[in-house]
Coordinates of C-alpha atoms and ligand atoms in Angstrom, one line a residue:
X572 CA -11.0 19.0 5.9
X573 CA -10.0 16.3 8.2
X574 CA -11.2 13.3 6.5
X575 CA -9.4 11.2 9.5
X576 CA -11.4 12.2 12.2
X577 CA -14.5 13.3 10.1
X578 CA -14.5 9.1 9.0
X579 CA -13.5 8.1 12.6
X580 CA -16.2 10.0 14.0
X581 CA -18.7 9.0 11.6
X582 CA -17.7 5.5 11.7
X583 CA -18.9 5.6 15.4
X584 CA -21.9 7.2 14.7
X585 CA -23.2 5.4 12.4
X586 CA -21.5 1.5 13.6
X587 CA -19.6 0.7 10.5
X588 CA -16.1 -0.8 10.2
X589 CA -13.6 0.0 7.6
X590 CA -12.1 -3.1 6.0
X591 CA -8.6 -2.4 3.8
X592 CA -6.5 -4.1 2.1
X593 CA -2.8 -3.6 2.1
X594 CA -2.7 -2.1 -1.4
X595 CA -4.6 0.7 -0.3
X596 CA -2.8 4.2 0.3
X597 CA -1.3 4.0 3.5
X598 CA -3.8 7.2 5.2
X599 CA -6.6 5.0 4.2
X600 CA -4.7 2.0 6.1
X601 CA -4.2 4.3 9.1
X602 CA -7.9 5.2 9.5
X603 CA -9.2 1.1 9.2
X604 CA -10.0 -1.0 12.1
X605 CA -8.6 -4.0 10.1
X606 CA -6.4 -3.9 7.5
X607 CA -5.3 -7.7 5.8
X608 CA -5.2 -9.8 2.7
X609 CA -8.0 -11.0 0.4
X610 CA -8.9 -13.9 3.1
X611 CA -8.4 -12.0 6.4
X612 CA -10.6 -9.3 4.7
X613 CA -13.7 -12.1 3.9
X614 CA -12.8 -13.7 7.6
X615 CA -13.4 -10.2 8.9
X616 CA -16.1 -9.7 7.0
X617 CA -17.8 -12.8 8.1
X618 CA -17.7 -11.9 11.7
X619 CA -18.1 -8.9 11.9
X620 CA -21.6 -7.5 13.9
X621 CA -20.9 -4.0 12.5
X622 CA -24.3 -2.5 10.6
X623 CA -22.1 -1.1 7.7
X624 CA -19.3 -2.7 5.8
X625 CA -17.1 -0.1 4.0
X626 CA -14.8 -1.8 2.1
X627 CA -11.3 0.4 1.3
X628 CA -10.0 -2.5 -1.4
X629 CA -11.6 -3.7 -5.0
X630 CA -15.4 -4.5 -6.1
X631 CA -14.8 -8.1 -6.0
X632 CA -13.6 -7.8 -2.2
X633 CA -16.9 -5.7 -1.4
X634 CA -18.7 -8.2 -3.6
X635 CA -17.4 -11.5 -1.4
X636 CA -18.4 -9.1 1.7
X637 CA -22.3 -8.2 0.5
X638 CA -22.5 -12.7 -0.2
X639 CA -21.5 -12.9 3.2
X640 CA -24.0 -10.6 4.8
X641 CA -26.6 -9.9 2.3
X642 CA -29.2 -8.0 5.0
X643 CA -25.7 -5.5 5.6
X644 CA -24.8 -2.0 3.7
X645 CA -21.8 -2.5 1.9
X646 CA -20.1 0.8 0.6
X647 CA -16.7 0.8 -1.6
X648 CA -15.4 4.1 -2.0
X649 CA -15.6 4.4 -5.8
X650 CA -17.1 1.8 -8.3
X651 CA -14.5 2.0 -10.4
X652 CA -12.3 0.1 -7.9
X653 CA -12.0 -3.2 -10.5
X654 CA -9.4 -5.8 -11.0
X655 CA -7.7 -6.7 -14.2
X656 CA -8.1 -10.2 -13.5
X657 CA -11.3 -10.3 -12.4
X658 CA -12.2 -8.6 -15.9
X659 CA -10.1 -11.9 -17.2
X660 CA -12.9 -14.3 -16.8
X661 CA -16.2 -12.9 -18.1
X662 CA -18.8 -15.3 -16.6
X663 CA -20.9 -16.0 -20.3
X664 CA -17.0 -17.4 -21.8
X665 CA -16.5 -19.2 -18.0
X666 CA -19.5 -20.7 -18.2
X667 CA -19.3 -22.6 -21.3
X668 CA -15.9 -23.9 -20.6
X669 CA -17.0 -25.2 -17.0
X670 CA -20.0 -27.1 -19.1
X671 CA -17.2 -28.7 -21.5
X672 CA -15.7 -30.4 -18.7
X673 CA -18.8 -31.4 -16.4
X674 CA -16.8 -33.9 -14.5
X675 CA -14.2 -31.2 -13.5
X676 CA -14.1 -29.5 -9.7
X677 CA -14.1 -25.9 -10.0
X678 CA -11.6 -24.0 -8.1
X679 CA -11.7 -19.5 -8.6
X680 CA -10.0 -17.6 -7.1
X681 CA -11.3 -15.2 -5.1
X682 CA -10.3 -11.9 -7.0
X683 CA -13.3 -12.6 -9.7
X684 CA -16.8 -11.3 -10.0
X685 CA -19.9 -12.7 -8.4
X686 CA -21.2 -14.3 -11.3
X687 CA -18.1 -16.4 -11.2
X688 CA -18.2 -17.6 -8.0
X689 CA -21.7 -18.7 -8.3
X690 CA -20.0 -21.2 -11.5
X691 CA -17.4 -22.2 -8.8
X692 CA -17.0 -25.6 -6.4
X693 CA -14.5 -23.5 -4.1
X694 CA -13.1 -20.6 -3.8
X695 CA -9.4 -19.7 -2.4
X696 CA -7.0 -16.8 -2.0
X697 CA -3.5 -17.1 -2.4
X698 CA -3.3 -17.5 1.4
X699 CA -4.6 -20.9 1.2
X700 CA -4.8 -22.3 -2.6
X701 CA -2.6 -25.4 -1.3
X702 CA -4.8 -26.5 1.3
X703 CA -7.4 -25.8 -0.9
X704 CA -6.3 -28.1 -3.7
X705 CA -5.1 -30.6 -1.0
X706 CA -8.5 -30.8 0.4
X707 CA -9.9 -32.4 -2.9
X708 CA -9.4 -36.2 -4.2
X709 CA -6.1 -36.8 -6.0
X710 CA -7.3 -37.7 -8.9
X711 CA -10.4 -35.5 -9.4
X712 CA -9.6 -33.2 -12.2
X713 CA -9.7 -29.2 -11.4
X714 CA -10.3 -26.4 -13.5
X715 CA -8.2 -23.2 -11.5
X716 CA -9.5 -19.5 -12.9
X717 CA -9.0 -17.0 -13.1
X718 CA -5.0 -16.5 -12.4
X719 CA -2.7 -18.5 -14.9
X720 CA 0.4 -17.3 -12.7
X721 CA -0.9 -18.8 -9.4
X722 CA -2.7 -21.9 -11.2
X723 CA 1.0 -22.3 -12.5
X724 CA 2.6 -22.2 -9.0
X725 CA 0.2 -24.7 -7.5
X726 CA 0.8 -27.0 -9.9
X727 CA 4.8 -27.1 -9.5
X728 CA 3.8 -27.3 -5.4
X729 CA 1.5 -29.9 -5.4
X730 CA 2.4 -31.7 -8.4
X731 CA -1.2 -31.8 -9.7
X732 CA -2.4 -30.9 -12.9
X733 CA -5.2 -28.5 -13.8
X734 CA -7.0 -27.0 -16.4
X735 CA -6.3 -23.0 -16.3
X736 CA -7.9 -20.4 -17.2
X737 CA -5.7 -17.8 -19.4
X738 CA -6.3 -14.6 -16.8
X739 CA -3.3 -12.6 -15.0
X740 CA -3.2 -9.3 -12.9
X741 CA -1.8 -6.4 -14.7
X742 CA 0.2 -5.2 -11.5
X743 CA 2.0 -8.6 -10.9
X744 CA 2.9 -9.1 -14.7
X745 CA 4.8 -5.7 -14.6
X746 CA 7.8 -6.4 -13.2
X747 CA 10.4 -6.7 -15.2
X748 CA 13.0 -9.4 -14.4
X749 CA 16.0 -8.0 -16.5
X750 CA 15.5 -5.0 -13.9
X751 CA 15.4 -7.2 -11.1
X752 CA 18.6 -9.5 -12.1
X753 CA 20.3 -6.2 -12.6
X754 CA 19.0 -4.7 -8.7
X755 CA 19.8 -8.0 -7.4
X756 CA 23.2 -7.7 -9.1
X757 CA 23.4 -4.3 -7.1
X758 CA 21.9 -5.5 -4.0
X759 CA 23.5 -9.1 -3.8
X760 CA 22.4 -9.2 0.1
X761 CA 19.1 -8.5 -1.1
X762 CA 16.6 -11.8 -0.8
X763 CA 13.8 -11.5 -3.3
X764 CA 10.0 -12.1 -2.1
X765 CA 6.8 -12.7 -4.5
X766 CA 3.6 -12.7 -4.4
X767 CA 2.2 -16.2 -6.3
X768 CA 0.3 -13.5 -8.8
X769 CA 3.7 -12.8 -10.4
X770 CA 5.1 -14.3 -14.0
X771 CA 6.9 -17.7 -13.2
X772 CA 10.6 -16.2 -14.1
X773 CA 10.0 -14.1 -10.8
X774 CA 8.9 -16.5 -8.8
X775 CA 11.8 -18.5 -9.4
X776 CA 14.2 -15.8 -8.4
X777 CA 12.4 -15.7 -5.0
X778 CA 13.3 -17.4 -1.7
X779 CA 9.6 -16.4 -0.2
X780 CA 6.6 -16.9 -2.6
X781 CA 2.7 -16.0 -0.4
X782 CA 0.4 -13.8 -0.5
X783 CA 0.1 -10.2 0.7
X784 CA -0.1 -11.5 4.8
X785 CA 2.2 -14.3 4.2
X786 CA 4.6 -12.1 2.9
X787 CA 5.0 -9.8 5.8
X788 CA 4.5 -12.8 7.9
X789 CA 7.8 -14.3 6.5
X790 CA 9.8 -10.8 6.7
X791 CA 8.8 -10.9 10.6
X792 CA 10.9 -14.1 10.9
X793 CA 13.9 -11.7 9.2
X794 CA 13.5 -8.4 10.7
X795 CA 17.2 -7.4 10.1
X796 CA 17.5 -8.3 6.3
X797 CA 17.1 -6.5 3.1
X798 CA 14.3 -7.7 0.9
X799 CA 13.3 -7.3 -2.6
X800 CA 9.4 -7.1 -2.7
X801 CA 7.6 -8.6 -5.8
X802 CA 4.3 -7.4 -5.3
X803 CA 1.9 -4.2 -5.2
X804 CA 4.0 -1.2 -3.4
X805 CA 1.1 -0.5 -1.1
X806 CA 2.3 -3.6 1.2
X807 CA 5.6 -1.5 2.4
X808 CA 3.6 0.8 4.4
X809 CA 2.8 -2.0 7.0
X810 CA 5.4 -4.3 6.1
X811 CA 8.0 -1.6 6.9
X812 CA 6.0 -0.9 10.5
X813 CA 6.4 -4.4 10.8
X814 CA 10.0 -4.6 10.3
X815 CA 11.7 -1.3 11.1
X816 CA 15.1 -2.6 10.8
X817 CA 14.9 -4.3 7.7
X818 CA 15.9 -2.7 4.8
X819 CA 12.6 -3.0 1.6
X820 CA 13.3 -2.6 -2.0
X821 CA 9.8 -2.1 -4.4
X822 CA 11.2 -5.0 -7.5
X823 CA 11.4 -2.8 -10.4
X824 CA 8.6 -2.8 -13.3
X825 CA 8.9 -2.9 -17.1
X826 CA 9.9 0.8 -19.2
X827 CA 6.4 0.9 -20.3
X828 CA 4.2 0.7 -16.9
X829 CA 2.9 3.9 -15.9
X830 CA 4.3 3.8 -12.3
X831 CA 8.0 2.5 -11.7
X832 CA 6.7 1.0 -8.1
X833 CA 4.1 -0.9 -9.5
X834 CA 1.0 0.1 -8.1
X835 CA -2.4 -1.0 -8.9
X836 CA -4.7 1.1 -10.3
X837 CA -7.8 -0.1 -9.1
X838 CA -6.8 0.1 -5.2
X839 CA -5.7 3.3 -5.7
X840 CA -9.0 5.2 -7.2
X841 CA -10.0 5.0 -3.3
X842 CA -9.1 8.1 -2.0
X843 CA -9.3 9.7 2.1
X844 CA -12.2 11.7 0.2
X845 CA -14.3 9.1 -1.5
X846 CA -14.3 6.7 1.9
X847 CA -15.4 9.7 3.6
X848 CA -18.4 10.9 1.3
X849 CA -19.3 7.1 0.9
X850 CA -19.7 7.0 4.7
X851 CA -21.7 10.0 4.9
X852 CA -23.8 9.4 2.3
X853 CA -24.1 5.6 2.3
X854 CA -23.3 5.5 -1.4
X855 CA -21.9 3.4 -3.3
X856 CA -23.6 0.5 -2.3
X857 CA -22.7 -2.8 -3.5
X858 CA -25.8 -4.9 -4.6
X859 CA -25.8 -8.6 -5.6
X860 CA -28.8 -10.4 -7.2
X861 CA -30.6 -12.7 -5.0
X862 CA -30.0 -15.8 -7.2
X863 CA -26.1 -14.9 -7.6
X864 CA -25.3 -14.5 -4.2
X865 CA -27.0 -17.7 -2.9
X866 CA -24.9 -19.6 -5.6
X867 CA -21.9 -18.0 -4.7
X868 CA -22.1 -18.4 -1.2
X869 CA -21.8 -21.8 -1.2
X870 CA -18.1 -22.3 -2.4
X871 CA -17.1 -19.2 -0.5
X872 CA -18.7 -20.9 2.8
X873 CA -16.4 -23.9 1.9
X874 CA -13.4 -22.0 1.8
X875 CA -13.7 -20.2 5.1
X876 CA -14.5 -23.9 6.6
X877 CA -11.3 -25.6 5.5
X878 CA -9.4 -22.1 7.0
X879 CA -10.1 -22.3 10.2
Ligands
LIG1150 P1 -3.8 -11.2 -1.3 O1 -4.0 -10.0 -0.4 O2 -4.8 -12.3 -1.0 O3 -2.4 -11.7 -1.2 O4 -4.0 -10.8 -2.8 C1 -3.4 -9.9 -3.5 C2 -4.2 -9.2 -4.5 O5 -3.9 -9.0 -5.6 C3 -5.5 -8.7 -4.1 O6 -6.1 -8.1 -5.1
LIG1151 FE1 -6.6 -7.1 -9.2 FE2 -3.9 -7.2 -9.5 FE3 -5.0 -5.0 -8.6 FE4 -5.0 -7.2 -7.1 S1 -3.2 -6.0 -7.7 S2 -6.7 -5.8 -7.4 S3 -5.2 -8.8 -8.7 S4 -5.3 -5.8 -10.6

Protein backbone atom coordinates (compact mmCIF):
# COMPACT_ATOMS: atom_id res chain seq x y z
CA UNK A 1 0.00 0.00 0.00
CA UNK A 2 0.75 3.63 -0.37
CA UNK A 3 0.74 4.81 3.17
CA UNK A 4 1.91 8.42 1.67
CA UNK A 5 -0.92 9.30 -0.25
CA UNK A 6 -3.39 6.96 1.67
CA UNK A 7 -2.35 9.54 4.99
CA UNK A 8 -2.21 12.62 2.79
CA UNK A 9 -5.49 11.98 1.49
CA UNK A 10 -6.93 11.12 4.63
CA UNK A 11 -5.36 13.85 6.37
CA UNK A 12 -7.57 16.18 4.06
CA UNK A 13 -10.55 14.38 4.58
CA UNK A 14 -10.77 14.24 7.83
CA UNK A 15 -8.74 18.11 8.74
CA UNK A 16 -5.97 16.72 10.81
CA UNK A 17 -2.29 17.85 10.74
CA UNK A 18 0.66 15.67 11.26
CA UNK A 19 3.08 17.03 13.82
CA UNK A 20 6.92 15.27 13.77
CA UNK A 21 9.63 15.45 15.35
CA UNK A 22 13.01 15.29 13.80
CA UNK A 23 13.89 11.83 15.36
CA UNK A 24 11.21 10.34 13.44
CA UNK A 25 12.06 8.09 10.26
CA UNK A 26 12.65 10.35 7.65
CA UNK A 27 9.24 8.88 5.31
CA UNK A 28 7.26 9.82 8.30
CA UNK A 29 9.09 13.45 8.13
CA UNK A 30 8.26 13.66 4.42
CA UNK A 31 4.47 13.07 4.81
CA UNK A 32 4.11 16.01 8.02
CA UNK A 33 2.99 19.36 7.49
CA UNK A 34 5.49 20.49 10.29
CA UNK A 35 8.26 18.82 11.37
CA UNK A 36 10.43 20.62 14.50
CA UNK A 37 11.83 20.28 17.96
CA UNK A 38 10.07 19.73 21.27
CA UNK A 39 8.97 23.61 21.44
CA UNK A 40 8.22 24.27 17.74
CA UNK A 41 6.09 21.01 18.07
CA UNK A 42 3.94 22.53 21.38
CA UNK A 43 4.00 26.15 19.38
CA UNK A 44 2.43 24.30 16.53
CA UNK A 45 0.35 22.59 18.50
CA UNK A 46 -0.99 25.63 20.22
CA UNK A 47 -2.06 27.21 17.00
CA UNK A 48 -3.02 25.04 15.18
CA UNK A 49 -7.20 25.18 14.09
CA UNK A 50 -6.82 21.58 12.62
CA UNK A 51 -9.77 19.12 14.25
CA UNK A 52 -7.19 16.26 14.73
CA UNK A 53 -3.66 16.35 16.10
CA UNK A 54 -1.63 13.27 15.10
CA UNK A 55 1.39 13.48 16.76
CA UNK A 56 4.53 11.38 14.74
CA UNK A 57 7.06 11.87 18.07
CA UNK A 58 6.76 10.50 21.87
CA UNK A 59 3.67 10.25 24.47
CA UNK A 60 4.88 13.09 26.41
CA UNK A 61 4.85 15.31 23.07
CA UNK A 62 1.19 14.16 22.32
CA UNK A 63 0.53 14.56 26.06
CA UNK A 64 1.82 18.54 26.03
CA UNK A 65 -0.44 18.66 22.64
CA UNK A 66 -3.94 17.12 24.33
CA UNK A 67 -3.12 20.05 27.66
CA UNK A 68 -3.08 22.45 25.01
CA UNK A 69 -6.28 21.59 23.28
CA UNK A 70 -8.19 19.40 25.55
CA UNK A 71 -11.72 19.61 23.30
CA UNK A 72 -9.15 18.21 20.16
CA UNK A 73 -8.45 14.28 19.07
CA UNK A 74 -4.98 13.64 19.70
CA UNK A 75 -3.64 10.33 18.04
CA UNK A 76 0.14 8.99 18.46
CA UNK A 77 0.86 6.27 16.21
CA UNK A 78 1.66 3.60 18.88
CA UNK A 79 1.50 3.96 22.79
CA UNK A 80 4.48 2.60 23.23
CA UNK A 81 6.22 5.68 21.90
CA UNK A 82 7.85 6.50 25.67
CA UNK A 83 10.87 8.32 26.73
CA UNK A 84 13.61 7.07 29.01
CA UNK A 85 13.72 10.17 30.77
CA UNK A 86 10.42 10.78 31.14
CA UNK A 87 10.24 7.25 32.91
CA UNK A 88 13.14 9.02 35.16
CA UNK A 89 10.84 11.02 37.22
CA UNK A 90 7.82 8.99 38.40
CA UNK A 91 5.44 11.68 39.74
CA UNK A 92 4.63 9.82 43.54
CA UNK A 93 9.01 10.05 44.05
CA UNK A 94 8.73 13.90 42.40
CA UNK A 95 6.27 14.80 44.43
CA UNK A 96 7.73 14.32 47.72
CA UNK A 97 10.94 15.84 46.82
CA UNK A 98 9.15 19.05 45.46
CA UNK A 99 7.29 19.10 49.14
CA UNK A 100 10.86 18.87 50.92
CA UNK A 101 11.80 22.10 49.41
CA UNK A 102 8.45 24.18 49.41
CA UNK A 103 10.27 27.40 48.89
CA UNK A 104 11.97 26.00 45.67
CA UNK A 105 10.67 27.18 41.92
CA UNK A 106 10.01 24.21 39.91
CA UNK A 107 11.51 24.06 36.53
CA UNK A 108 10.73 20.26 34.19
CA UNK A 109 11.53 19.84 31.37
CA UNK A 110 9.28 19.28 28.92
CA UNK A 111 10.09 15.57 27.89
CA UNK A 112 8.20 14.26 31.31
CA UNK A 113 4.69 12.91 31.84
CA UNK A 114 1.61 14.90 32.67
CA UNK A 115 1.49 14.27 36.13
CA UNK A 116 4.84 16.06 36.26
CA UNK A 117 4.08 19.01 34.80
CA UNK A 118 1.07 19.51 36.84
CA UNK A 119 4.03 19.41 40.07
CA UNK A 120 5.90 22.02 37.94
CA UNK A 121 6.29 26.22 38.08
CA UNK A 122 7.59 26.16 34.39
CA UNK A 123 8.26 24.15 31.89
CA UNK A 124 11.15 24.50 29.05
CA UNK A 125 12.74 22.57 26.24
CA UNK A 126 16.23 22.67 25.50
CA UNK A 127 15.47 25.49 22.98
CA UNK A 128 14.90 27.87 25.64
CA UNK A 129 16.05 26.48 29.28
CA UNK A 130 18.34 29.78 29.46
CA UNK A 131 15.76 32.24 29.10
CA UNK A 132 13.80 30.18 31.06
CA UNK A 133 16.09 30.16 34.11
CA UNK A 134 16.93 33.94 33.31
CA UNK A 135 13.32 34.80 33.61
CA UNK A 136 13.29 33.91 37.42
CA UNK A 137 14.81 36.02 40.44
CA UNK A 138 18.58 35.43 40.98
CA UNK A 139 18.34 34.21 44.04
CA UNK A 140 15.21 32.06 44.10
CA UNK A 141 16.31 28.56 44.37
CA UNK A 142 15.18 26.02 41.50
CA UNK A 143 14.73 22.48 41.37
CA UNK A 144 15.52 21.39 37.31
CA UNK A 145 13.92 17.64 36.52
CA UNK A 146 13.98 15.58 34.97
CA UNK A 147 17.54 15.75 32.81
CA UNK A 148 20.72 15.79 35.02
CA UNK A 149 22.82 16.42 31.74
CA UNK A 150 21.00 19.59 30.69
CA UNK A 151 20.37 20.76 34.49
CA UNK A 152 24.22 20.39 34.40
CA UNK A 153 24.82 22.60 31.34
CA UNK A 154 22.64 25.36 32.57
CA UNK A 155 24.25 25.62 35.47
CA UNK A 156 27.90 26.16 33.92
CA UNK A 157 25.87 28.86 31.47
CA UNK A 158 24.19 30.78 33.88
CA UNK A 159 26.24 30.30 36.76
CA UNK A 160 23.23 29.43 38.95
CA UNK A 161 22.83 26.60 41.04
CA UNK A 162 20.01 24.12 41.22
CA UNK A 163 18.76 21.20 42.76
CA UNK A 164 18.66 18.23 40.05
CA UNK A 165 16.89 15.58 39.62
CA UNK A 166 19.06 12.24 38.82
CA UNK A 167 17.09 11.40 35.25
CA UNK A 168 19.06 11.16 31.74
CA UNK A 169 17.95 10.00 28.11
CA UNK A 170 19.17 6.67 27.15
CA UNK A 171 19.97 7.82 23.52
CA UNK A 172 22.19 10.92 24.58
CA UNK A 173 24.13 8.88 27.25
CA UNK A 174 25.25 6.48 24.47
CA UNK A 175 27.89 8.00 22.89
CA UNK A 176 30.92 7.05 23.62
CA UNK A 177 33.60 9.68 23.85
CA UNK A 178 36.75 7.31 23.50
CA UNK A 179 34.97 6.72 19.93
CA UNK A 180 34.56 10.20 19.34
CA UNK A 181 38.27 11.42 20.40
CA UNK A 182 39.35 8.63 18.12
CA UNK A 183 36.75 9.94 14.86
CA UNK A 184 37.80 13.31 15.71
CA UNK A 185 41.44 12.14 15.58
CA UNK A 186 40.41 10.77 12.01
CA UNK A 187 38.34 13.63 11.07
CA UNK A 188 40.49 16.60 12.59
CA UNK A 189 38.41 19.11 10.17
CA UNK A 190 35.46 17.74 11.71
CA UNK A 191 33.63 20.33 14.36
CA UNK A 192 31.70 18.40 16.92
CA UNK A 193 27.89 19.52 17.72
CA UNK A 194 25.66 18.35 20.86
CA UNK A 195 22.58 18.29 21.85
CA UNK A 196 22.47 19.67 25.86
CA UNK A 197 20.89 15.96 26.59
CA UNK A 198 24.40 14.57 26.19
CA UNK A 199 26.98 13.47 29.22
CA UNK A 200 29.14 16.61 30.14
CA UNK A 201 32.56 15.05 28.60
CA UNK A 202 30.67 15.42 25.17
CA UNK A 203 29.60 18.59 25.59
CA UNK A 204 32.87 19.83 26.29
CA UNK A 205 34.30 18.48 23.07
CA UNK A 206 31.65 20.57 21.16
CA UNK A 207 31.87 23.95 19.59
CA UNK A 208 27.84 23.97 19.10
CA UNK A 209 25.77 22.77 22.17
CA UNK A 210 21.32 23.31 21.29
CA UNK A 211 18.73 21.53 20.87
CA UNK A 212 17.46 19.46 17.84
CA UNK A 213 16.32 23.18 15.79
CA UNK A 214 19.16 24.98 17.13
CA UNK A 215 21.44 22.57 15.97
CA UNK A 216 20.52 22.66 12.30
CA UNK A 217 20.11 26.29 12.84
CA UNK A 218 23.87 26.66 13.61
CA UNK A 219 25.00 24.17 10.66
CA UNK A 220 22.94 26.67 8.27
CA UNK A 221 25.46 29.42 9.32
CA UNK A 222 28.37 26.60 8.01
CA UNK A 223 26.85 24.96 5.07
CA UNK A 224 30.37 23.93 3.66
CA UNK A 225 31.83 22.26 6.82
CA UNK A 226 32.03 18.79 8.18
CA UNK A 227 30.26 18.24 11.44
CA UNK A 228 30.22 15.60 14.01
CA UNK A 229 26.57 15.31 15.27
CA UNK A 230 26.05 14.38 18.99
CA UNK A 231 22.54 13.69 19.00
CA UNK A 232 19.57 11.18 17.79
CA UNK A 233 20.50 10.07 14.01
CA UNK A 234 17.04 10.93 12.86
CA UNK A 235 18.11 14.78 12.72
CA UNK A 236 20.50 14.14 9.48
CA UNK A 237 17.63 13.54 7.25
CA UNK A 238 16.64 17.34 7.48
CA UNK A 239 19.82 18.64 8.55
CA UNK A 240 21.45 17.15 5.47
CA UNK A 241 18.51 18.90 3.18
CA UNK A 242 19.47 21.70 4.96
CA UNK A 243 23.03 21.69 4.20
CA UNK A 244 23.77 19.73 1.02
CA UNK A 245 27.27 20.62 0.95
CA UNK A 246 28.29 19.96 4.30
CA UNK A 247 29.71 16.88 5.05
CA UNK A 248 27.59 14.99 8.54
CA UNK A 249 29.15 12.43 10.75
CA UNK A 250 26.48 10.36 13.28
CA UNK A 251 29.11 10.66 16.77
CA UNK A 252 29.79 7.18 17.46
CA UNK A 253 27.98 5.15 20.49
CA UNK A 254 29.28 2.83 23.19
CA UNK A 255 30.11 -1.36 22.07
CA UNK A 256 27.13 -2.23 23.97
CA UNK A 257 24.09 0.03 22.41
CA UNK A 258 22.00 -1.81 20.14
CA UNK A 259 22.37 0.60 17.17
CA UNK A 260 25.91 2.12 16.32
CA UNK A 261 23.95 5.48 15.10
CA UNK A 262 22.26 6.01 18.16
CA UNK A 263 18.76 5.98 17.58
CA UNK A 264 16.02 6.23 19.95
CA UNK A 265 13.88 3.60 20.43
CA UNK A 266 10.81 5.21 21.32
CA UNK A 267 10.66 7.62 18.08
CA UNK A 268 11.19 4.82 16.14
CA UNK A 269 8.17 2.33 17.19
CA UNK A 270 6.13 4.93 14.84
CA UNK A 271 6.02 3.45 11.68
CA UNK A 272 4.42 4.76 7.83
CA UNK A 273 1.81 1.99 8.93
CA UNK A 274 0.80 2.81 12.45
CA UNK A 275 0.33 6.82 11.45
CA UNK A 276 -1.74 5.54 8.80
CA UNK A 277 -4.13 3.10 10.76
CA UNK A 278 -4.18 5.69 13.64
CA UNK A 279 -5.58 8.20 11.17
CA UNK A 280 -8.06 5.93 9.84
CA UNK A 281 -9.24 4.68 12.76
CA UNK A 282 -8.80 7.54 15.20
CA UNK A 283 -7.03 5.33 17.60
CA UNK A 284 -4.75 5.76 19.85
CA UNK A 285 -6.07 8.57 21.38
CA UNK A 286 -4.30 10.36 23.99
CA UNK A 287 -6.47 11.16 27.15
CA UNK A 288 -5.46 13.31 30.11
CA UNK A 289 -7.51 13.65 33.37
CA UNK A 290 -9.36 16.77 33.77
CA UNK A 291 -7.61 17.70 37.11
CA UNK A 292 -4.02 16.94 35.52
CA UNK A 293 -4.33 18.80 32.54
CA UNK A 294 -5.65 22.05 34.16
CA UNK A 295 -2.51 21.83 36.52
CA UNK A 296 -0.27 21.23 33.89
CA UNK A 297 -1.36 23.88 31.71
CA UNK A 298 -0.39 26.43 33.70
CA UNK A 299 3.54 26.19 33.64
CA UNK A 300 3.33 25.10 29.97
CA UNK A 301 1.20 28.44 29.19
CA UNK A 302 4.19 30.19 30.94
CA UNK A 303 6.70 28.77 28.82
CA UNK A 304 5.17 29.49 25.45
CA UNK A 305 4.62 33.27 26.92
CA UNK A 306 8.26 34.01 27.69
CA UNK A 307 9.00 32.34 23.82
CA UNK A 308 7.53 34.55 21.88
P1 LIG B 1 14.56 18.91 21.21
O1 LIG B 1 13.87 18.50 19.95
O2 LIG B 1 13.73 19.87 21.96
O3 LIG B 1 15.91 19.40 20.96
O4 LIG B 1 14.64 17.62 22.15
C1 LIG B 1 15.25 16.46 21.80
C2 LIG B 1 14.61 15.27 22.40
O5 LIG B 1 15.21 14.45 22.99
C3 LIG B 1 13.21 15.09 22.20
O6 LIG B 1 12.83 13.98 22.84
FE1 LIG C 1 13.35 10.53 25.30
FE2 LIG C 1 15.91 10.50 24.68
FE3 LIG C 1 14.19 9.40 23.02
FE4 LIG C 1 14.25 12.08 23.31
S1 LIG C 1 15.85 10.77 22.46
S2 LIG C 1 12.43 10.77 23.27
S3 LIG C 1 14.79 12.23 25.49
S4 LIG C 1 14.64 8.71 25.12
Amino acid sequence: MDFKEKIKQLKKEKKAVVLAHYYQVPEIQEVADYVGDSLGLSQKAAETDAAIIVFAGVHFMAETAKILNPSKTVLLPDLEAGCSLAESCPPEAFGKFVDTHPDHTVVTYVNCSAEIKALTDIVCTSSNALKIIASLPEDRPIIFAPDRNLGRYIMKKTGRTMLLWDGSCVVHEAFSIDKLIALCKEYPGHKVIAHPESEEHILKTATYVGSTSGMIEYVKTHPTDKFIVATEAGILHKMQEAVPMAELIPAPAKEDNTCACSECAYMKVNTMKKLYECLLNESPQIEVAKDIREKALIPIERMLELSK
